[in-house]
Structures are given as structure tokens and as C-alpha cells.
Amino acid sequence: MSGSFGGWIYKNSPIPITKKPDLNDPVLRAKLAKGMGHNYYGEPAWPNDLLYIFPVVILGTIACNVGLAVLEPSMIGEPADPFATPLEILPEWYFFPVFQILRTVPNKLLGVLLMVSVPAGLLTVPFLENVNKFQNPFRRWISIYIFSIL
């Protein structure tokens, strides 16, 4: 590697790219023969990090979350009052698009047709793709299958 341009970059780089173990070192060879390996990257992860530090960090994070939830509970919504009618009765969040279509279109039949046209239009998208000889022909059927499952 010393005669190539890559070797020049490796030698003259201000940032160390990799630290390779010196296999000619007799101490390292003795450790490798015992199966211990080298420890160029600091202390080993097992058991120091995985067994002793990670559980403390995980339990500390859980304790902080539980403490914040107990000390500062957040209200999900305003309290329910069974004797007061809300100003505007709204559906659940997943019905908002359908509800808006039905509210904005004056004719109910046209609103229902518009609601049906959205999934029908999405089903036609794979068939309307620009097909050329470099395109995967099975992708269309996979997208149709995925859309039908969703």
C-alpha cells in the first residue's frame, strides 16, 4: 500500500482511518493464542456496559418518565360534561376526510361517489405507470397487492 495513492492518503491523513492490529507483536500473538483478542477500542462491552450500565440508564429513563407523568399529568381533552351539548359534533379523527367531503358537497349522492372515487383512483395508479423495457413488470402487481391489504 505504500506505493499507491491510497497508501499516501492513509499515511498523510490527519484523521486516523483505521487502527489495524500489529500481528507481529508477540504479546498480541500470545493473547490471540489464548483466545483473548486485542483491546484497542477500550474496555469490552460485555459485561461492563451491557450488564452494569445499560440497566441503570434504562431504569433511570423509565423513572424520569414516570416521575414527570406523576408530577405533571397532561390532560387528554377537556372534561366531559353530560349536561352540555358541544358546539359542533365531530366524528373520530379517522373519519375527518369523509366528513369534510360530505359537508362540502351539496349533493349527498355526489359526496358518496367522491368518497368511492378516492380508493378507486388509487387502485388505477399502478396500471397508469409509464411502462418501458427497463421497468420491473412484477412491481405493479406487488403494489396492487400491498394496496389491497392496506
Coordinates of C-alpha atoms in Angstrom, one line a residue:
M1 CA 0.0 0.0 0.0
S2 CA 3.0 2.3 0.4
G3 CA 3.5 2.8 -3.4
S4 CA -0.1 3.7 -4.2
F5 CA -2.1 6.9 -3.9
G6 CA -4.3 5.2 -1.3
G7 CA -1.3 4.5 0.8
W8 CA -0.2 8.1 0.6
I9 CA -3.7 9.2 1.8
Y10 CA -3.6 6.6 4.6
K11 CA -0.1 7.8 5.8
N12 CA -0.7 11.6 5.4
S13 CA -4.3 11.8 6.7
P14 CA -4.8 14.0 9.8
I15 CA -7.7 11.7 10.9
P16 CA -6.8 8.1 11.6
I17 CA -8.8 6.0 9.2
T18 CA -8.5 2.6 10.9
K19 CA -6.3 1.1 13.5
K20 CA -5.1 -2.3 12.5
P21 CA -3.6 -4.7 15.0
D22 CA 0.1 -5.5 14.6
L23 CA 0.1 -9.2 14.1
N24 CA 3.9 -9.3 14.6
D25 CA 3.6 -8.2 18.2
P26 CA 4.5 -11.2 20.4
V27 CA 2.2 -10.0 23.3
L28 CA -0.8 -9.8 20.9
R29 CA 0.0 -13.1 19.4
A30 CA 0.0 -14.7 22.9
K31 CA -3.4 -13.1 23.6
L32 CA -4.8 -14.3 20.3
A33 CA -3.4 -17.8 21.0
K34 CA -5.3 -17.8 24.4
G35 CA -8.5 -16.6 22.6
M36 CA -8.4 -13.2 24.4
G37 CA -8.0 -11.0 21.3
H38 CA -6.9 -7.4 21.4
N39 CA -8.4 -4.5 23.3
Y40 CA -7.6 -1.5 21.1
Y41 CA -11.1 0.0 21.4
G42 CA -11.2 0.5 25.2
E43 CA -13.0 -1.7 27.7
P44 CA -15.1 -4.6 26.4
A45 CA -18.9 -4.1 26.2
W46 CA -19.7 -7.4 28.0
P47 CA -20.1 -7.3 30.9
N48 CA -19.1 -3.7 31.7
D49 CA -21.7 -1.9 29.5
L50 CA -24.4 -4.4 28.8
L51 CA -24.7 -5.8 32.3
Y52 CA -24.0 -2.8 34.6
I53 CA -24.5 0.5 32.7
F54 CA -27.4 -0.2 30.4
P55 CA -29.9 -1.3 33.0
V56 CA -29.1 1.8 35.1
V57 CA -29.7 4.0 32.1
I58 CA -32.9 2.2 31.1
L59 CA -34.4 2.3 34.6
G60 CA -33.3 5.9 35.0
T61 CA -35.2 6.8 31.8
I62 CA -38.3 5.0 32.9
A63 CA -38.1 6.6 36.4
C64 CA -37.8 10.1 34.8
N65 CA -40.8 9.4 32.5
V66 CA -42.9 8.1 35.4
G67 CA -41.9 11.0 37.6
L68 CA -42.9 13.5 35.0
A69 CA -46.2 11.8 34.4
V70 CA -47.0 11.8 38.1
L71 CA -45.9 15.3 38.8
E72 CA -47.2 17.0 35.7
P73 CA -50.1 14.9 34.2
S74 CA -51.3 16.2 30.9
M75 CA -55.0 16.4 30.1
I76 CA -56.0 14.5 27.1
G77 CA -59.0 16.7 26.5
E78 CA -61.5 18.9 28.3
P79 CA -63.5 17.1 30.9
A80 CA -66.8 15.6 29.7
D81 CA -70.0 17.4 30.8
P82 CA -73.0 15.2 30.2
F83 CA -75.4 18.1 30.6
A84 CA -73.8 20.4 28.0
T85 CA -74.1 19.8 24.3
P86 CA -70.9 20.6 22.4
L87 CA -71.0 23.5 19.8
E88 CA -70.0 21.2 16.9
I89 CA -70.3 17.5 17.0
L90 CA -67.3 16.0 15.2
P91 CA -66.5 12.4 14.3
E92 CA -63.4 10.5 15.2
W93 CA -60.1 11.6 13.6
Y94 CA -60.1 8.8 11.0
F95 CA -63.5 9.9 9.7
F96 CA -62.5 13.6 9.1
P97 CA -61.7 13.3 5.4
V98 CA -65.0 11.6 4.7
F99 CA -66.9 14.0 7.0
Q100 CA -65.3 17.0 5.2
I101 CA -66.3 15.6 1.7
L102 CA -69.9 15.1 2.9
R103 CA -70.0 18.6 4.4
T104 CA -68.6 20.5 1.4
V105 CA -70.5 18.7 -1.4
P106 CA -74.2 19.8 -1.5
N107 CA -75.5 16.6 -3.1
K108 CA -75.2 13.5 -0.9
L109 CA -75.0 11.1 -3.8
L110 CA -72.1 13.1 -5.3
G111 CA -70.4 13.1 -1.9
V112 CA -70.7 9.3 -1.8
L113 CA -69.4 9.0 -5.3
L114 CA -66.4 11.2 -4.4
M115 CA -65.7 9.0 -1.4
V116 CA -65.7 5.9 -3.6
S117 CA -63.6 7.5 -6.3
V118 CA -60.6 8.1 -3.9
P119 CA -59.8 4.4 -3.4
A120 CA -60.8 3.6 -7.0
G121 CA -58.4 6.2 -8.2
L122 CA -55.6 4.8 -6.0
L123 CA -56.3 1.4 -7.4
T124 CA -55.8 2.6 -11.0
V125 CA -52.3 4.2 -10.3
P126 CA -50.3 1.0 -10.8
F127 CA -52.0 0.5 -14.2
L128 CA -51.3 4.0 -15.3
E129 CA -47.5 3.8 -14.7
N130 CA -45.1 4.5 -17.6
V131 CA -44.1 1.1 -18.7
N132 CA -40.8 0.6 -20.5
K133 CA -38.5 -2.4 -21.1
F134 CA -36.2 -1.5 -18.2
Q135 CA -39.1 -1.5 -15.6
N136 CA -39.9 -4.4 -13.4
P137 CA -43.3 -5.7 -14.6
F138 CA -44.0 -7.5 -11.3
R139 CA -43.8 -4.3 -9.3
R140 CA -47.3 -3.3 -10.5
W141 CA -48.9 -6.5 -9.1
I142 CA -47.0 -6.1 -5.9
S143 CA -48.2 -2.6 -5.4
I144 CA -51.8 -3.7 -6.2
Y145 CA -51.5 -6.4 -3.6
I146 CA -50.0 -4.1 -1.0
F147 CA -52.7 -1.5 -1.6
S148 CA -55.5 -4.1 -1.3
I149 CA -54.0 -5.4 2.0
L150 CA -53.8 -1.9 3.4

